[in-house]
Short mmCIF file of C-alpha atoms and ligand atoms in Angstrom, two decimals:
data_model
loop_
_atom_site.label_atom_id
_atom_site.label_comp_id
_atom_site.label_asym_id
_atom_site.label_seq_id
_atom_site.Cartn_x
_atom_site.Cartn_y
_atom_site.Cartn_z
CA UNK A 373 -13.29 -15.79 -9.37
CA UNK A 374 -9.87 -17.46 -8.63
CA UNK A 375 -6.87 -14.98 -9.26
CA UNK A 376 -4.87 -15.91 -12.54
CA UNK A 377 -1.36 -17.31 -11.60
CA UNK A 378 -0.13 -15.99 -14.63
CA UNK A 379 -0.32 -12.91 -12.70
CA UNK A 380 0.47 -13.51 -9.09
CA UNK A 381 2.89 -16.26 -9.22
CA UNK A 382 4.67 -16.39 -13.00
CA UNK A 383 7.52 -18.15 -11.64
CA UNK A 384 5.96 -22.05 -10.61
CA UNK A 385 8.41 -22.91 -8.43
CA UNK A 386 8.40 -20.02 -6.13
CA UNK A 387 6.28 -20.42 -2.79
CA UNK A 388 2.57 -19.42 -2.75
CA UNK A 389 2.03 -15.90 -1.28
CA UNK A 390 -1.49 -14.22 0.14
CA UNK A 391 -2.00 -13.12 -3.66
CA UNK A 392 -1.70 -16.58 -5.00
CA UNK A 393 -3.27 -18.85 -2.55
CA UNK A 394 -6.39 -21.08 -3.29
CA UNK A 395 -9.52 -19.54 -2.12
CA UNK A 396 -9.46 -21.84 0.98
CA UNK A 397 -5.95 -21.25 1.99
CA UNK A 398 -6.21 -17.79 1.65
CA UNK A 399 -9.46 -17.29 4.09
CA UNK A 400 -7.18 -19.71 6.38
CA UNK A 401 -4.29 -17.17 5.68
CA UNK A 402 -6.23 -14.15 6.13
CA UNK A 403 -7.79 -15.21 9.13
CA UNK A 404 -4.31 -15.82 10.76
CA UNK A 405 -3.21 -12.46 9.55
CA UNK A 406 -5.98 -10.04 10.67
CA UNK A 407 -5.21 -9.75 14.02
CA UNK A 408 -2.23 -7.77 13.38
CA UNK A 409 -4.91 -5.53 11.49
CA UNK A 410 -7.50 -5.11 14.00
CA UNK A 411 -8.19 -1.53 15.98
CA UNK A 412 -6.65 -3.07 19.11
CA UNK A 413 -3.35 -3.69 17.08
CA UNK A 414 -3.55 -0.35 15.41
CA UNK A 415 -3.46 1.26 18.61
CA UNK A 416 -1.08 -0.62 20.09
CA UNK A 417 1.17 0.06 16.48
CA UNK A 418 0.53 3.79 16.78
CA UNK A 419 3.32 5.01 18.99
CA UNK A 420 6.11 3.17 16.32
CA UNK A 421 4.17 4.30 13.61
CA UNK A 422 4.30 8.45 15.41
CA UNK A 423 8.06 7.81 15.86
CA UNK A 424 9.13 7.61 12.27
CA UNK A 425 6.57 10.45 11.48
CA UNK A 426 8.29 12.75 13.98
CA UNK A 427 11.50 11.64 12.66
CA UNK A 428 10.61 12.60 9.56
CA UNK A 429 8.86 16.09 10.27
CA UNK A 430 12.21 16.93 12.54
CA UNK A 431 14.62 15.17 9.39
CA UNK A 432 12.33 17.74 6.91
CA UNK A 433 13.06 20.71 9.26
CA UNK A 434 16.85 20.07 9.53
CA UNK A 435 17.50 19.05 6.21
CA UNK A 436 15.56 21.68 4.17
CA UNK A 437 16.23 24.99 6.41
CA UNK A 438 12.24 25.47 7.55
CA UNK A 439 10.84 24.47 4.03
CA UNK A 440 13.81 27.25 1.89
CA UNK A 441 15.37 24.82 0.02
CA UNK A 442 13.97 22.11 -2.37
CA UNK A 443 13.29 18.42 -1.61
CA UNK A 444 12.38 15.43 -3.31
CA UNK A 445 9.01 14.36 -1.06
CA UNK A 446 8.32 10.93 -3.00
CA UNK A 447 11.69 9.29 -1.42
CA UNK A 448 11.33 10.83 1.95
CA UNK A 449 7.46 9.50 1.84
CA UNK A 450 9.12 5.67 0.51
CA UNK A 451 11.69 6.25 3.50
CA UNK A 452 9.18 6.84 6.16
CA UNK A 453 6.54 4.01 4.90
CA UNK A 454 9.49 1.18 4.55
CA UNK A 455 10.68 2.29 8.14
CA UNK A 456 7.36 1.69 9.48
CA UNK A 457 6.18 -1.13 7.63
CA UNK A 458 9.96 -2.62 8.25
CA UNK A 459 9.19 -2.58 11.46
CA UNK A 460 5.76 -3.38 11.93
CA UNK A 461 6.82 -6.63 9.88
CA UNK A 462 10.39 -7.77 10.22
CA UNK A 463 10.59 -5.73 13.56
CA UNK A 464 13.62 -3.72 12.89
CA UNK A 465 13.76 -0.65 10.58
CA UNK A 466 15.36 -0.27 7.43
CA UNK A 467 17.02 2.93 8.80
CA UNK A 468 16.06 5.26 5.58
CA UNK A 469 14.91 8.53 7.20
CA UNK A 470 18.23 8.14 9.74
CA UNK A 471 20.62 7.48 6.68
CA UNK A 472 18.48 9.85 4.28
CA UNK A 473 19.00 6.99 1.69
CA UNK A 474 17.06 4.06 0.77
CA UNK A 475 18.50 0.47 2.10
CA UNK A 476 20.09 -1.68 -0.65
CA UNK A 477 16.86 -3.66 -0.10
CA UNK A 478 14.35 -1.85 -0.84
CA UNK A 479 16.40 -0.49 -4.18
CA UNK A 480 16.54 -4.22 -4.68
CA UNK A 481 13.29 -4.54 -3.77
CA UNK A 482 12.20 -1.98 -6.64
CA UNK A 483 14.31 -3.56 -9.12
CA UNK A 484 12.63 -6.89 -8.68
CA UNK A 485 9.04 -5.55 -9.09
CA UNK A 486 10.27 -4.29 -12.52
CA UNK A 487 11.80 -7.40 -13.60
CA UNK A 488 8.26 -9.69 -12.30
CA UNK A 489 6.27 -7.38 -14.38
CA UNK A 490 8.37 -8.75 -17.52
CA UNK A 491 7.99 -12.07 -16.20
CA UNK A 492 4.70 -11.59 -16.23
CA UNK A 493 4.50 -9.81 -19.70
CA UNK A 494 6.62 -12.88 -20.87
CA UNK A 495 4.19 -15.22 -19.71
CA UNK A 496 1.38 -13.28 -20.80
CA UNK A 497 2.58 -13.49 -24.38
CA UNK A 498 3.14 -17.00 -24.26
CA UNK A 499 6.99 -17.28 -23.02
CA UNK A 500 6.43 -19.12 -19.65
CA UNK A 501 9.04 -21.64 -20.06
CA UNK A 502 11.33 -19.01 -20.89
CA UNK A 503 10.40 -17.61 -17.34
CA UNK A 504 11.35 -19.97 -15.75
CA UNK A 505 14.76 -20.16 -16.59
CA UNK A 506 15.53 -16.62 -16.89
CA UNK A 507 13.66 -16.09 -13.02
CA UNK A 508 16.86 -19.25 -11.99
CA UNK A 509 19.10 -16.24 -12.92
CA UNK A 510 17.76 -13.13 -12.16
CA UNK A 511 19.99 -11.73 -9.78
CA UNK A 512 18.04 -8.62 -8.34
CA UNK A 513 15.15 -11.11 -6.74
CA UNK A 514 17.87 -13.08 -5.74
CA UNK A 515 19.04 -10.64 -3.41
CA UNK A 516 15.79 -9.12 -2.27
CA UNK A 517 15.41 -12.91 -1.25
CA UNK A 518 18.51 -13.01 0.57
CA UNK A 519 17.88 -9.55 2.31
CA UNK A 520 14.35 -10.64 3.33
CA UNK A 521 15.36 -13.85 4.64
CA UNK A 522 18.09 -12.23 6.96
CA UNK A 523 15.50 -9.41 8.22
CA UNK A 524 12.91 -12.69 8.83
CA UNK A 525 15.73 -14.37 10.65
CA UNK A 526 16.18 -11.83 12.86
CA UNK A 527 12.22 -11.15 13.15
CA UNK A 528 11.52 -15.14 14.11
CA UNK A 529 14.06 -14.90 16.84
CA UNK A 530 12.75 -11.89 18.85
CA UNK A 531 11.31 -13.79 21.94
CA UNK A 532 7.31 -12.87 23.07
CA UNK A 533 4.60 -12.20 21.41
CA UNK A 534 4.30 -9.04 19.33
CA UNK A 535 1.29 -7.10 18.24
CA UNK A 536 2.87 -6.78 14.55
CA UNK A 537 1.69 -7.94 11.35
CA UNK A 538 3.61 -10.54 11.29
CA UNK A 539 2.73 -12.15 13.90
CA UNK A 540 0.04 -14.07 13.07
CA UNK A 541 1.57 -16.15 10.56
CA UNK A 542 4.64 -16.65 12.69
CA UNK A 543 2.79 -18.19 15.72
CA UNK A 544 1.22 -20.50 12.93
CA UNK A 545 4.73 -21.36 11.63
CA UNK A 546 5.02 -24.96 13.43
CA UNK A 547 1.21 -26.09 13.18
CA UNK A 548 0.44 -25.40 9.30
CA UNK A 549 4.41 -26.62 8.62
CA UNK A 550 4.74 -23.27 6.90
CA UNK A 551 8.35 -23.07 5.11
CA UNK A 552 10.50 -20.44 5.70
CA UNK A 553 10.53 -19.60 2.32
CA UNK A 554 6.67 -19.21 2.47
CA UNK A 555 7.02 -17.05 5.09
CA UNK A 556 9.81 -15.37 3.19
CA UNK A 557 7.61 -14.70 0.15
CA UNK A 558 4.87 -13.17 2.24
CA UNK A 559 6.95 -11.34 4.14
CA UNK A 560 8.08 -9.48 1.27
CA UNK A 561 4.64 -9.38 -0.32
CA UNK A 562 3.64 -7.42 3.42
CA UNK A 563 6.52 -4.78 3.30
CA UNK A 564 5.87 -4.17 -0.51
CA UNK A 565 2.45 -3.81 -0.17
CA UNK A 566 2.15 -1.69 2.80
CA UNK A 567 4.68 1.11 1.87
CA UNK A 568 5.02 1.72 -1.74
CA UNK A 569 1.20 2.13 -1.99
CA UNK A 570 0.83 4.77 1.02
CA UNK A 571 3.93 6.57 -0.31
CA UNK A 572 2.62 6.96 -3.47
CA UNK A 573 -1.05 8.00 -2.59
CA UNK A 574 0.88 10.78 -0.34
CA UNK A 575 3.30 11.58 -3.05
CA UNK A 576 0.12 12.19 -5.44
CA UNK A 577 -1.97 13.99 -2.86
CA UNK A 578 1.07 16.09 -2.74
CA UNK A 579 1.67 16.80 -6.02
CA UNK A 580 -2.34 17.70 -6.49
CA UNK A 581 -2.06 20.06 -3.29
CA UNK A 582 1.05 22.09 -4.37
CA UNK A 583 -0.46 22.64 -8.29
CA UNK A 584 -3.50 23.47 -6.51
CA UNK A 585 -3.13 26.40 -3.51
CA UNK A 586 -6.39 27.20 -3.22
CA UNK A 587 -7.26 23.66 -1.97
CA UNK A 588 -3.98 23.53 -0.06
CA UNK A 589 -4.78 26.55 1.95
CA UNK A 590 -8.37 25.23 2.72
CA UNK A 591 -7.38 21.77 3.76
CA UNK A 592 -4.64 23.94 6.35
CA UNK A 593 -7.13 25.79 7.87
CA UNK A 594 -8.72 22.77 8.69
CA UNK A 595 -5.76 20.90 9.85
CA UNK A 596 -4.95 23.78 12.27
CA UNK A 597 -8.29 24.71 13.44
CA UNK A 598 -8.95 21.08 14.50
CA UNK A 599 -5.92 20.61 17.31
CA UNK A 600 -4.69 22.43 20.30
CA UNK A 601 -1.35 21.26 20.40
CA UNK A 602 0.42 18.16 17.95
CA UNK A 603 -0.26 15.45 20.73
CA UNK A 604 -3.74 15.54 20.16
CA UNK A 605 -2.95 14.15 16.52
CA UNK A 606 -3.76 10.41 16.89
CA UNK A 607 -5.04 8.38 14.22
CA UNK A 608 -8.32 8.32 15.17
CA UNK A 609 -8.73 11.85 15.81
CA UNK A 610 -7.39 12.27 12.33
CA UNK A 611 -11.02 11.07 11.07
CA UNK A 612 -12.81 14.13 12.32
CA UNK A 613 -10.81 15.96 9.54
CA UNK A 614 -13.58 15.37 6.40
CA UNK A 615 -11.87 17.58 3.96
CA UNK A 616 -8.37 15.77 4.45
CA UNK A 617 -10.24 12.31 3.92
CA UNK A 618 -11.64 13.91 1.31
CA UNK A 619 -8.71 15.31 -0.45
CA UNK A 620 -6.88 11.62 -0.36
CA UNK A 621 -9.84 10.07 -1.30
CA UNK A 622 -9.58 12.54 -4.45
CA UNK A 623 -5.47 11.33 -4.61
CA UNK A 624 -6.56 8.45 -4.39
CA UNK A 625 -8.91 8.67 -7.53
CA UNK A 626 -6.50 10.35 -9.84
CA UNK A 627 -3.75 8.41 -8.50
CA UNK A 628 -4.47 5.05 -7.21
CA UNK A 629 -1.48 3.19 -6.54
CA UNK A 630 -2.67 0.03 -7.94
CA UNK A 631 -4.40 1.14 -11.01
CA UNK A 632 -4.92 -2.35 -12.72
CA UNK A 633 -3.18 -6.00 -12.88
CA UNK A 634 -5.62 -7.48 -10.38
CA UNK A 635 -6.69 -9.88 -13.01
CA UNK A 636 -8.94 -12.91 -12.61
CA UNK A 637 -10.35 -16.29 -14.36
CA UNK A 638 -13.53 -17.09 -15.61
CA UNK A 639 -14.45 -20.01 -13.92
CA UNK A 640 -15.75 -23.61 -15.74
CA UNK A 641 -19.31 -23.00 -17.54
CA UNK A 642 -18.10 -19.03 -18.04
CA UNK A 643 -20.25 -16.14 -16.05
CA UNK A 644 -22.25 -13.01 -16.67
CA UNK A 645 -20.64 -10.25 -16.41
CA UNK A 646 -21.84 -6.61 -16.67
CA UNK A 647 -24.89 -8.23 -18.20
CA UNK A 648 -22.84 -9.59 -20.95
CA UNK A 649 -21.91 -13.47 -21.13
CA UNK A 650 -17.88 -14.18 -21.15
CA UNK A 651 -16.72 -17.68 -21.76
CA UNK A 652 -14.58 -19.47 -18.71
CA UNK A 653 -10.81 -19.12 -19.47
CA UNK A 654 -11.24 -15.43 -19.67
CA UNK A 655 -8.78 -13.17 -18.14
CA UNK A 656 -10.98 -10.27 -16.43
CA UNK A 657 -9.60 -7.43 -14.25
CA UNK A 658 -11.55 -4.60 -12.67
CA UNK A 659 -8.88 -1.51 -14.20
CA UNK A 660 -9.36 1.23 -11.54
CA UNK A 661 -7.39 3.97 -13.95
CA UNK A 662 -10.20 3.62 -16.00
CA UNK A 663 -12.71 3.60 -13.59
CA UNK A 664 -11.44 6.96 -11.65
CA UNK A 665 -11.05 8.54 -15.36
CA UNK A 666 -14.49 7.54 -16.73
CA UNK A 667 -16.94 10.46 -17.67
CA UNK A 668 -19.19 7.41 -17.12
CA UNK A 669 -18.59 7.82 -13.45
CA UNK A 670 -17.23 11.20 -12.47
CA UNK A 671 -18.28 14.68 -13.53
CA UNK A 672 -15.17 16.40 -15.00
CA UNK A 673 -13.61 13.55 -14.32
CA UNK A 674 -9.63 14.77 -14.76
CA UNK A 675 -10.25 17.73 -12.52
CA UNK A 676 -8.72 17.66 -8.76
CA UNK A 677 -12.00 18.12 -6.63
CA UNK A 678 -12.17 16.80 -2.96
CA UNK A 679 -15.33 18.59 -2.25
CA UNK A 680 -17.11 15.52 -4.45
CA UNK A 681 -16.11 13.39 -1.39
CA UNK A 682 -18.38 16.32 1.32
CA UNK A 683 -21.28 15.12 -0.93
CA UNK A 684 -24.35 12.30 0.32
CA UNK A 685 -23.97 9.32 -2.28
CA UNK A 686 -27.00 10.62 -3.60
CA UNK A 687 -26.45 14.20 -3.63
CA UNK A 688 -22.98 13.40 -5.73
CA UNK A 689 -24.70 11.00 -7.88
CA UNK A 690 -27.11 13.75 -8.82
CA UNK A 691 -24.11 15.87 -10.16
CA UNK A 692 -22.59 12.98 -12.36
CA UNK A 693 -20.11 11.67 -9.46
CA UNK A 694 -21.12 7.67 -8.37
CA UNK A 695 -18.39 7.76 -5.34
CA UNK A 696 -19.17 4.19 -4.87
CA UNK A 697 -16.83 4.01 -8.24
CA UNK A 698 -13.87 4.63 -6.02
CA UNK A 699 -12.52 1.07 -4.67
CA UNK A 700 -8.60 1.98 -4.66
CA UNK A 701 -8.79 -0.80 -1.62
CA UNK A 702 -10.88 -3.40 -4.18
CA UNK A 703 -13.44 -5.49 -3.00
CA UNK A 704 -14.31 -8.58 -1.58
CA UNK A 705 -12.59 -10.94 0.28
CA UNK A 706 -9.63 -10.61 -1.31
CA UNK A 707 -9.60 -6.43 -0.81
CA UNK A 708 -7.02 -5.12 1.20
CA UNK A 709 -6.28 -5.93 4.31
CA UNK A 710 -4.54 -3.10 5.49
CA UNK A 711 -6.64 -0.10 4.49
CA UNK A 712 -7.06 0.85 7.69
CA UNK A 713 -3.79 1.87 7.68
CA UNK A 714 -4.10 4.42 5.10
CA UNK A 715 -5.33 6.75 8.08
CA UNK A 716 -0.97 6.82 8.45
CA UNK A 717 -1.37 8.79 5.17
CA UNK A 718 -3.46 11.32 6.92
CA UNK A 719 -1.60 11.19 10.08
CA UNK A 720 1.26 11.78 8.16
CA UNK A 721 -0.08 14.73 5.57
CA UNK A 722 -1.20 16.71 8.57
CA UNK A 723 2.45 16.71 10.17
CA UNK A 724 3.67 17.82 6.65
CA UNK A 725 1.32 20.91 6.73
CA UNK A 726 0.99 21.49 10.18
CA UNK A 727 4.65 21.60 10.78
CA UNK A 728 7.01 22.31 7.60
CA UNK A 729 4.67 23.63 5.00
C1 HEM B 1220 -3.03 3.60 -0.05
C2 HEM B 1220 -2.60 2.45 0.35
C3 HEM B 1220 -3.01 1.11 -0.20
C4 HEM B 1220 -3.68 0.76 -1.36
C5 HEM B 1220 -4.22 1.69 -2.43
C6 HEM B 1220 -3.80 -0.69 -1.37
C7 HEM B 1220 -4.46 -1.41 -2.36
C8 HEM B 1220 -4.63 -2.78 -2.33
C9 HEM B 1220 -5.39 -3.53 -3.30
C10 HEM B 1220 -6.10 -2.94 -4.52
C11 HEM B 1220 -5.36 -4.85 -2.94
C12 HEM B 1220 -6.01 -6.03 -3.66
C13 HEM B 1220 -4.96 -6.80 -4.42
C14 HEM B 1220 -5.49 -8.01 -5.15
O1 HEM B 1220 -6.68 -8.14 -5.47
O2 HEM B 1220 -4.65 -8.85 -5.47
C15 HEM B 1220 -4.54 -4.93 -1.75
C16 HEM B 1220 -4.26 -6.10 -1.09
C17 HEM B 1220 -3.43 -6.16 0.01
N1 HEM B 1220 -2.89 -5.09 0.71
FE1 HEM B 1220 -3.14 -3.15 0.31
N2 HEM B 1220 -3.19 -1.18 -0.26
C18 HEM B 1220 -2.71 -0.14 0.49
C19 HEM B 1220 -2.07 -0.21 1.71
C20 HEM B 1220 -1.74 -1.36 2.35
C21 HEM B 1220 -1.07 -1.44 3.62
C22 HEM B 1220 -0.65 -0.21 4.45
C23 HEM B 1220 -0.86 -2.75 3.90
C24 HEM B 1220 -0.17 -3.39 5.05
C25 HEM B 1220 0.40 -2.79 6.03
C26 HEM B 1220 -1.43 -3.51 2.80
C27 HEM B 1220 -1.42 -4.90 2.69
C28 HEM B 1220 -2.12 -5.61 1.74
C29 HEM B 1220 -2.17 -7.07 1.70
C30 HEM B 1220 -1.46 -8.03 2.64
C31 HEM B 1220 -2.99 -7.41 0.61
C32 HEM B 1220 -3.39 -8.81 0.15
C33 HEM B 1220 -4.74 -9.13 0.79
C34 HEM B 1220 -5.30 -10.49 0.39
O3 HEM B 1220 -4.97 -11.02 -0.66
O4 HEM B 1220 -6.11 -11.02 1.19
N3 HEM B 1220 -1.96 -2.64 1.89
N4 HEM B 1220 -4.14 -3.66 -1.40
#
């Protein structure tokens, strides 16, 4: 089913993103894109993405005297994943874990998800021309645009080719006529949607782990059984560790980062849907809160338990859990492109215990 614009693109005359585009144009799109999301890129990514997580294991160390004093983990977590997203997009960092602040962007960058979620709520309820003339003078997105289209500046002029996300669109630039302000848009959609997400999946996991120490210490005797020394932690030696990929894949159930607002249209002639018939028109969405909370699906559903995740499909299905409920990624062709690159979480959590906790 097509996405609903009154949900990825409220304001008409902003350029189309990935999340908007028409079911051809976004294959196209996609297509262009994924080579700066295969394995080879990963691997060639992995050394930028181990620098920021060494910066900010040696950061945690100096700032917080050998784990003594307090910290707030959720903004060091946003610091690290906009450094390496930054990067891995625009090229250059936004310089958070250096400056142990956030970069007026991405505080920009928050404030403007906030205000498209009224937009959208406006629209939703019927106020769509109002949107448009409130989005003309919305000052927040205008300077998230302003920021993103001196980072993409800077990004377009670094000379070769570069095994970064961005790359793929950028080398399509001249033959699809893609506008810098297209590019823009996506740019920002790429930076938004590769680091709040991961920083909030670790920020959960986190929480879960410290209110749980039974299930902390477990996962740590894992984590330090599994390695000789810290070089051996790559990110595909991270996937021998079952009960870590099982523990996010539990963070990821009680807190997925995008828990609903993927919403679709009913298409002409209206569909069956769950066995039940809904007229076209219909807005639909797939609400994964709901889903990851459902007795329906999960035994003890609002319990932290990674060991579901050890389970066979069938074996967990047999004691109420249907793990094939979990899609925090969604599904389809329009899923996520970059969940491959949620193994950074895990490359990242085992730093955290190895080294500070
Ligand atoms: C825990 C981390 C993540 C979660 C839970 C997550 C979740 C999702 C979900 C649910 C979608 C589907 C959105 C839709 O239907 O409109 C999506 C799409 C997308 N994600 Fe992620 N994501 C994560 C990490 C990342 C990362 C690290 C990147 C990039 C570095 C990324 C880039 C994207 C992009 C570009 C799309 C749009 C794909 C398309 O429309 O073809 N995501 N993500």
């Amino acid at each position: 089913m097509t996405k609903a614009k009154t949900f990825t693109k409220p304001i008409r005359d902003r350029p189309e993103t990935i999340l908007s585009l028409n079911r051809e144009d976004h294959s196209k799109f996609r297509r262009a894109l994924s080579h700066g999301f295969s394995d080879s890129a990963l691997r060639q990514q992995e050394p930028l993405i181990a620098k920021y997580i060494d910066l900010l294991i040696s950061r945690l160390h100096e700032e917080y005297d050998n784990g003594k004093k307090r910290c707030n983990l959720e903004a060091w977590y946003n610091w690290t994943t906009f450094d390496v997203v930054g990067d891995l997009v625009f090229g250059q960092s936004f310089h958070c874990l250096e400056n142990i602040d956030y970069h007026p962007w991405i505080e920009s960058i928050f404030k403007s998800v906030r205000f498209s979620a009224i937009m959208i709520a406006l629209t939703y309820i019927g106020l769509g021309e109002l949107v448009q003339i409130i989005a003309k003078c919305g000052s927040s997105l205008r300077r998230a645009r302003q920021y993103t289209r001196n980072m993409l500046n800077v990004r377009l002029a670094m000379e070769g080719k570069r095994d970064d996300l961005f790359e793929g669109i950028a080398k399509k630039r001249d033959e699809w006529n893609i506008s810098f302000e297209m590019l823009t848009a996506n740019a920002f959609i790429l930076v938004i949607a590769g680091s709040e997400t991961t920083a909030t999946t670790l920020s959960g996991a986190t929480s879960l782990l410290l209110s749980h120490p039974d299930i902390l210490e477990k996962l740590q005797r894992e984590v330090r059984s599994s390695f000789k020394s810290a070089d051996e932690i790559t990110i595909t030696s991270v996937n021998k560790l079952h009960y870590m990929l099982a523990v996010l894949n539990e963070a990821l159930r009680l807190y997925p980062p995008v828990m609903a607002g993927l919403v679709r249209t009913v298409p002409r002639g209206g569909e069956q849907i769950a066995g039940r018939y809904v007229p076209e028109g219909t807005l639909v969405e797939v609400q994964q809160w709901s889903i990851n909370h459902s007795k329906d699906n999960w035994n003890d559903p609002w319990a932290f338990q990674p060991e579901r995740f050890l389970a066979t499909p069938e074996a967990a299905a047999k004691d109420g859990d249907k793990l094939e409920s979990l899609q925090p990624f969604s599904a389809g062709p329009r899923n996520c492109i970059g969940r491959k690159y949620d193994r950074i979480a895990s490359f990242s959590d085992f730093f955290v215990y190895n080294k500070v906790t």
